[in-house]
Coordinates of C-alpha atoms in Angstrom, one line a residue:
M1 CA -8.2 86.4 -28.9
L2 CA -10.1 88.6 -26.6
K3 CA -13.9 88.0 -27.0
V4 CA -15.8 91.3 -26.9
G5 CA -19.5 92.1 -26.8
I6 CA -21.2 95.3 -28.0
I7 CA -24.4 96.2 -26.4
G8 CA -26.2 98.8 -28.5
A9 CA -24.5 97.7 -31.7
N10 CA -27.3 99.1 -33.9
G11 CA -26.4 102.8 -33.1
Y12 CA -23.8 104.9 -34.8
S13 CA -21.2 104.3 -32.1
G14 CA -21.9 100.6 -32.1
A15 CA -21.6 100.3 -35.8
E16 CA -18.3 102.2 -35.7
L17 CA -17.0 99.7 -33.0
V18 CA -17.9 96.9 -35.4
R19 CA -16.0 98.6 -38.2
I20 CA -12.9 99.1 -36.0
L21 CA -12.9 95.7 -34.2
K22 CA -13.5 93.7 -37.4
Q23 CA -9.9 94.6 -38.4
H24 CA -8.4 94.5 -34.9
P25 CA -5.8 91.7 -34.7
E26 CA -6.4 90.8 -31.0
V27 CA -10.2 90.5 -30.7
E28 CA -13.2 88.7 -32.0
M29 CA -16.8 89.9 -31.7
S30 CA -18.7 87.3 -29.8
F31 CA -21.9 89.2 -29.2
L32 CA -23.8 92.1 -30.8
G33 CA -26.7 93.2 -28.8
S34 CA -29.7 95.4 -29.7
H35 CA -33.2 95.6 -28.2
S36 CA -35.0 97.3 -31.0
T37 CA -33.5 95.4 -34.0
S38 CA -32.7 92.0 -32.4
G39 CA -33.0 89.1 -34.8
T40 CA -31.6 91.0 -37.8
L41 CA -28.1 91.0 -39.3
I42 CA -25.9 93.9 -38.6
S43 CA -25.5 94.2 -42.4
E44 CA -29.2 94.7 -42.7
Q45 CA -29.0 97.7 -40.5
Y46 CA -25.8 98.9 -42.0
P47 CA -25.4 97.7 -45.6
H48 CA -21.8 99.0 -45.7
L49 CA -20.9 96.0 -43.6
L50 CA -22.3 93.5 -46.1
G51 CA -19.8 90.8 -46.8
I52 CA -17.6 92.1 -44.0
T53 CA -19.4 90.7 -41.0
D54 CA -22.5 88.6 -40.8
N55 CA -23.1 88.9 -37.1
R56 CA -26.7 88.8 -36.0
L57 CA -28.0 91.3 -33.5
E58 CA -29.4 89.6 -30.4
E59 CA -31.6 90.5 -27.5
V60 CA -29.8 91.6 -24.4
N61 CA -30.3 89.2 -21.5
I62 CA -27.8 89.8 -18.7
D63 CA -27.9 86.3 -17.3
D64 CA -27.3 84.8 -20.7
L65 CA -24.4 87.1 -21.4
M66 CA -22.3 86.2 -18.4
G67 CA -19.2 84.3 -19.7
S68 CA -20.0 85.0 -23.3
A69 CA -17.3 87.7 -23.6
D70 CA -14.2 88.9 -21.9
L71 CA -15.1 92.6 -22.2
F72 CA -18.2 94.5 -23.1
F73 CA -18.7 97.8 -24.8
F74 CA -21.9 99.7 -23.9
A75 CA -22.8 101.9 -26.9
T76 CA -26.2 102.7 -25.4
P77 CA -28.1 106.0 -24.8
S78 CA -27.6 107.5 -21.4
G79 CA -29.9 106.0 -18.8
V80 CA -29.5 102.4 -20.1
A81 CA -26.0 101.2 -19.1
K82 CA -26.4 102.2 -15.5
N83 CA -29.0 99.5 -15.0
M84 CA -26.8 96.7 -16.4
I85 CA -23.1 97.4 -16.0
H86 CA -23.0 96.8 -12.2
R87 CA -23.8 93.2 -12.8
F88 CA -20.8 92.7 -15.1
V89 CA -18.5 94.7 -12.7
E90 CA -19.6 92.6 -9.8
E91 CA -18.6 89.5 -11.8
G92 CA -15.2 90.9 -12.7
I93 CA -16.0 91.4 -16.4
P94 CA -14.4 94.7 -17.7
C95 CA -16.8 97.2 -19.3
I96 CA -16.3 100.3 -21.4
D97 CA -19.3 102.6 -21.2
L98 CA -19.7 105.1 -24.1
S99 CA -22.7 106.7 -22.5
G100 CA -22.6 109.3 -19.8
D101 CA -23.8 107.0 -17.1
H102 CA -20.5 106.6 -15.2
R103 CA -18.6 109.8 -15.9
L104 CA -19.8 111.9 -13.0
K105 CA -18.5 110.9 -9.6
D106 CA -21.3 112.9 -7.8
S107 CA -24.6 111.0 -8.3
N108 CA -26.5 114.2 -7.5
L109 CA -24.9 115.9 -10.5
Y110 CA -26.0 113.0 -12.7
D111 CA -29.5 113.2 -11.5
K112 CA -29.6 117.0 -12.1
W113 CA -28.0 117.1 -15.6
Y114 CA -29.1 113.8 -17.1
K115 CA -32.6 113.7 -15.5
Y116 CA -32.3 110.0 -14.5
S117 CA -31.5 108.3 -11.3
S118 CA -27.7 107.5 -11.2
A119 CA -25.8 104.3 -11.1
P120 CA -25.0 102.9 -7.7
D121 CA -22.5 105.1 -5.8
N122 CA -20.1 102.2 -5.3
I123 CA -20.0 101.5 -9.0
L124 CA -19.4 105.2 -9.8
Q125 CA -16.4 105.3 -7.5
K126 CA -15.0 102.3 -9.4
S127 CA -15.2 104.0 -12.8
T128 CA -12.1 105.5 -14.4
Y129 CA -12.4 108.4 -16.8
G130 CA -11.1 107.2 -20.1
L131 CA -9.2 110.0 -21.6
P132 CA -6.0 108.2 -22.4
E133 CA -3.7 111.2 -22.9
L134 CA -4.5 112.4 -19.3
Y135 CA -5.4 109.3 -17.4
R136 CA -3.3 106.5 -19.0
E137 CA -1.9 105.0 -15.8
E138 CA -5.3 104.8 -14.2
I139 CA -6.8 103.2 -17.3
K140 CA -4.2 100.4 -17.3
H141 CA -5.6 99.0 -14.0
A142 CA -9.3 99.8 -14.6
S143 CA -12.2 97.4 -14.8
L144 CA -14.9 100.0 -15.7
I145 CA -14.1 102.8 -18.1
A146 CA -16.3 105.9 -18.4
N147 CA -15.6 106.8 -22.0
P148 CA -15.5 110.6 -22.3
G149 CA -18.1 112.6 -24.2
C150 CA -17.3 114.0 -27.6
Y151 CA -17.3 117.7 -26.7
P152 CA -15.3 117.1 -23.5
T153 CA -12.7 115.1 -25.4
A154 CA -12.1 118.0 -27.8
T155 CA -12.2 120.6 -25.1
L156 CA -10.1 118.9 -22.4
L157 CA -7.3 117.9 -24.9
G158 CA -7.3 121.6 -25.9
L159 CA -7.1 122.8 -22.3
A160 CA -4.8 120.2 -20.6
P161 CA -1.4 121.8 -21.2
L162 CA -2.7 125.1 -19.8
L163 CA -4.4 123.5 -16.8
K164 CA -1.2 121.6 -16.0
T165 CA 0.9 124.7 -16.0
N166 CA -1.7 126.9 -14.2
L167 CA -1.4 129.4 -17.1
I168 CA -5.1 130.4 -17.3
N169 CA -7.9 131.6 -15.1
V170 CA -10.1 128.5 -15.0
N171 CA -13.3 130.6 -14.5
S172 CA -12.7 132.5 -17.7
I173 CA -13.1 129.4 -20.0
I174 CA -15.5 129.8 -22.8
I175 CA -16.1 127.0 -25.3
D176 CA -17.9 127.4 -28.6
G177 CA -18.7 123.9 -29.9
K178 CA -20.0 122.7 -33.2
S179 CA -21.0 119.2 -33.9
G180 CA -22.2 117.1 -36.9
V181 CA -25.6 115.4 -36.7
T182 CA -24.3 111.9 -35.7
G183 CA -23.7 113.4 -32.3
A184 CA -27.5 113.2 -31.7
G185 CA -27.6 109.5 -32.5
R186 CA -29.4 107.5 -35.1
K187 CA -32.9 107.8 -33.7
A188 CA -34.9 110.3 -35.8
S189 CA -36.2 113.5 -34.2
M190 CA -37.5 116.8 -35.4
S191 CA -34.2 118.5 -34.5
T192 CA -32.2 116.1 -36.8
H193 CA -34.7 116.0 -39.6
Y194 CA -33.0 116.9 -43.0
C195 CA -35.1 119.9 -43.6
E196 CA -34.4 121.2 -40.1
V197 CA -30.6 120.7 -40.3
N198 CA -29.7 121.4 -44.0
E199 CA -28.4 124.9 -44.7
N200 CA -28.9 125.7 -41.1
V201 CA -26.8 126.3 -37.9
K202 CA -28.4 126.4 -34.5
A203 CA -27.3 126.6 -30.9
Y204 CA -28.9 124.3 -28.4
K205 CA -28.9 123.5 -24.6
L206 CA -27.2 126.8 -23.7
G207 CA -26.1 126.6 -20.1
N208 CA -27.6 123.2 -19.5
H209 CA -25.8 120.7 -21.7
Q210 CA -25.0 117.5 -19.8
H211 CA -21.3 117.7 -20.8
I212 CA -20.8 120.8 -18.7
P213 CA -20.3 119.1 -15.3
E214 CA -18.1 116.5 -17.0
M215 CA -15.7 119.1 -18.2
E216 CA -15.8 121.0 -14.9
Q217 CA -15.1 117.8 -13.0
V218 CA -11.9 117.1 -15.1
I219 CA -10.8 120.7 -15.0
Q220 CA -11.0 120.7 -11.2
S221 CA -9.2 117.3 -11.0
F222 CA -6.4 118.5 -13.3
S223 CA -6.0 122.0 -12.0
G224 CA -6.9 121.5 -8.4
M225 CA -9.3 124.5 -8.7
D226 CA -13.1 124.7 -8.9
A227 CA -14.2 125.9 -12.3
T228 CA -17.4 127.3 -13.8
I229 CA -17.3 127.3 -17.6
T230 CA -19.4 128.7 -20.3
F231 CA -20.3 126.2 -23.1
T232 CA -22.5 126.8 -26.1
P233 CA -23.0 123.8 -28.5
H234 CA -24.2 124.2 -32.0
L235 CA -25.6 121.7 -34.5
I236 CA -24.2 122.1 -38.0
P237 CA -25.3 120.4 -41.3
M238 CA -22.6 117.7 -41.7
S239 CA -22.5 114.1 -40.6
R240 CA -19.3 113.8 -38.6
G241 CA -17.0 116.1 -36.8
I242 CA -16.6 118.4 -33.9
L243 CA -14.9 121.8 -33.8
C244 CA -14.4 123.6 -30.5
T245 CA -13.0 127.0 -30.2
I246 CA -11.8 127.6 -26.7
Y247 CA -11.1 131.1 -25.1
C248 CA -9.3 131.6 -21.8
D249 CA -7.8 134.6 -20.0
L250 CA -4.0 134.1 -19.4
R251 CA -2.6 134.6 -15.9
Q252 CA 0.7 135.8 -17.4
T253 CA 2.0 137.1 -20.7
I254 CA 3.2 134.5 -23.2
T255 CA 3.6 134.5 -27.0
T256 CA 1.9 132.3 -29.6
K257 CA 5.3 130.6 -30.2
E258 CA 5.7 129.9 -26.5
A259 CA 2.2 128.5 -26.3
I260 CA 2.7 126.2 -29.3
A261 CA 6.0 125.0 -27.8
L262 CA 4.2 124.2 -24.6
Y263 CA 1.7 122.1 -26.5
N264 CA 4.3 120.3 -28.5
E265 CA 6.2 119.4 -25.4
F266 CA 3.1 118.2 -23.5
Y267 CA 1.9 116.0 -26.4
Q268 CA 5.2 115.0 -27.8
K269 CA 4.6 111.3 -27.1
E270 CA 1.0 111.3 -28.0
Y271 CA 0.3 109.8 -31.5
F272 CA -3.3 110.8 -31.6
V273 CA -2.8 114.5 -30.8
R274 CA -1.4 116.7 -33.6
I275 CA -0.3 120.3 -33.1
R276 CA -0.5 122.8 -36.0
R277 CA 2.2 125.3 -36.6
E278 CA 1.6 129.0 -36.0
N279 CA -1.2 130.6 -38.0
H280 CA -2.5 127.2 -39.2
W281 CA -5.9 126.0 -38.0
P282 CA -7.3 122.5 -38.1
A283 CA -10.6 121.6 -39.8
T284 CA -12.9 118.7 -39.1
K285 CA -12.4 117.2 -42.6
E286 CA -8.7 116.7 -41.7
V287 CA -9.5 114.2 -38.9
Y288 CA -12.6 112.6 -40.6
S289 CA -12.9 108.8 -39.8
S290 CA -9.7 108.9 -37.7
N291 CA -8.8 108.8 -34.0
F292 CA -6.8 112.1 -34.2
C293 CA -7.4 115.3 -32.3
D294 CA -5.8 118.3 -34.1
L295 CA -5.1 121.5 -32.2
G296 CA -4.3 125.0 -33.3
I297 CA -3.2 127.7 -30.8
T298 CA -2.8 131.4 -30.8
V299 CA -2.4 134.1 -28.2
D300 CA -4.2 137.4 -28.7
E301 CA -1.6 139.7 -27.2
R302 CA -4.0 142.7 -27.3
T303 CA -6.5 141.0 -24.8
N304 CA -4.0 138.6 -23.2
R305 CA -6.3 135.8 -24.1
I306 CA -5.4 132.4 -25.6
M307 CA -7.5 130.7 -28.2
I308 CA -7.4 127.0 -29.0
V309 CA -9.1 125.3 -32.0
S310 CA -9.7 121.6 -31.4
V311 CA -11.2 119.2 -34.0
I312 CA -12.1 115.5 -33.7
D313 CA -14.3 113.0 -35.4
N314 CA -17.1 112.7 -32.9
V315 CA -17.8 109.1 -33.7
M316 CA -14.1 108.1 -33.5
K317 CA -12.0 110.0 -31.0
G318 CA -15.2 111.3 -29.5
A319 CA -16.7 107.8 -29.0
S320 CA -15.7 104.4 -30.5
G321 CA -12.1 105.1 -31.5
Q322 CA -11.3 106.3 -28.0
A323 CA -13.2 103.3 -26.5
V324 CA -10.9 100.9 -28.5
Q325 CA -7.9 103.0 -27.5
N326 CA -8.9 102.4 -23.9
M327 CA -9.4 98.7 -24.5
N328 CA -5.9 98.5 -25.9
I329 CA -4.4 100.2 -22.8
M330 CA -6.4 98.0 -20.4
N331 CA -5.0 94.9 -22.1
G332 CA -1.4 96.1 -22.4
W333 CA -1.4 96.3 -26.2
D334 CA 0.0 99.1 -28.3
E335 CA -2.8 101.6 -28.0
Q336 CA -2.6 102.4 -31.8
T337 CA -3.7 98.8 -32.5
G338 CA -6.6 98.8 -34.9
L339 CA -6.6 102.6 -34.9
K340 CA -3.9 103.6 -37.3
I341 CA -6.5 104.8 -39.7
T342 CA -5.6 107.6 -42.1
P343 CA -8.2 110.4 -42.2
V344 CA -10.5 110.2 -45.2
Y345 CA -10.1 113.3 -47.4
P346 CA -11.8 115.1 -49.1

């Protein structure tokens, strides 16, 4: 059994990792770490785990943790993992970082967009971007995984077949993203207060969301061309889920049927990506609590523009489910292990 530790286990992504890993046949949880709630049981923080796991949340002390687990998940806010992960990497202990601290290869970009000083450059260069459908071979040999952001996961899976075939003008990409409130984390704030969110939809961080350089970095890596995208995120009154509608100018004329055929071929071996048939659009409820990404595609022949609707559960495929998928690949296991979870509906 692989011993795993979760640092930041008291947040939504941490609790979701506990839920998944508790029924994973190849692992056991040897450490659950939390600074703010140390000393309490995880079931005290999350009563839905009562009788399922009795692990106690412990204070995080790096020196004491060495040797206590074979792999660590960091489900911490951005700006935390960068101060700790390098110690584990230097000791040869694999880590999967669910925060944004190791996604950007350019430390100056991290400083600019996250407003923190970055992780050491040598550690950034060792990190592997953990989007399995695009970087599986690299993930197999990685020791540090930068788990993708939730918006980038939905967007990049929606764009990848077009980028690979050079079918779109990369500087024409517009992403309209909508996220449930769990994307903001468990810590209360005015923007996530019930009375602020309920019966309300609002845009935020227009032009300065920290996921913009992450998406542009992967678009450049995948297409070989510099890209400047337009991304507008919105907060909507639901707990889980992300829906991104992506608009791109085509470089040549294709039909909707041809576009869907392209996507079906590109993702034919990918269990967690599902393509809808023509004139059928995915909804967030249809992937709720699962690791699926569902895609709907259409071509507007009048404007020669392609539109992609991409939906994920932001806590699963957008965070913890994808992190476990990465762990499975790193260890040579079937990547569906522990993740063959049927979406909850309605």
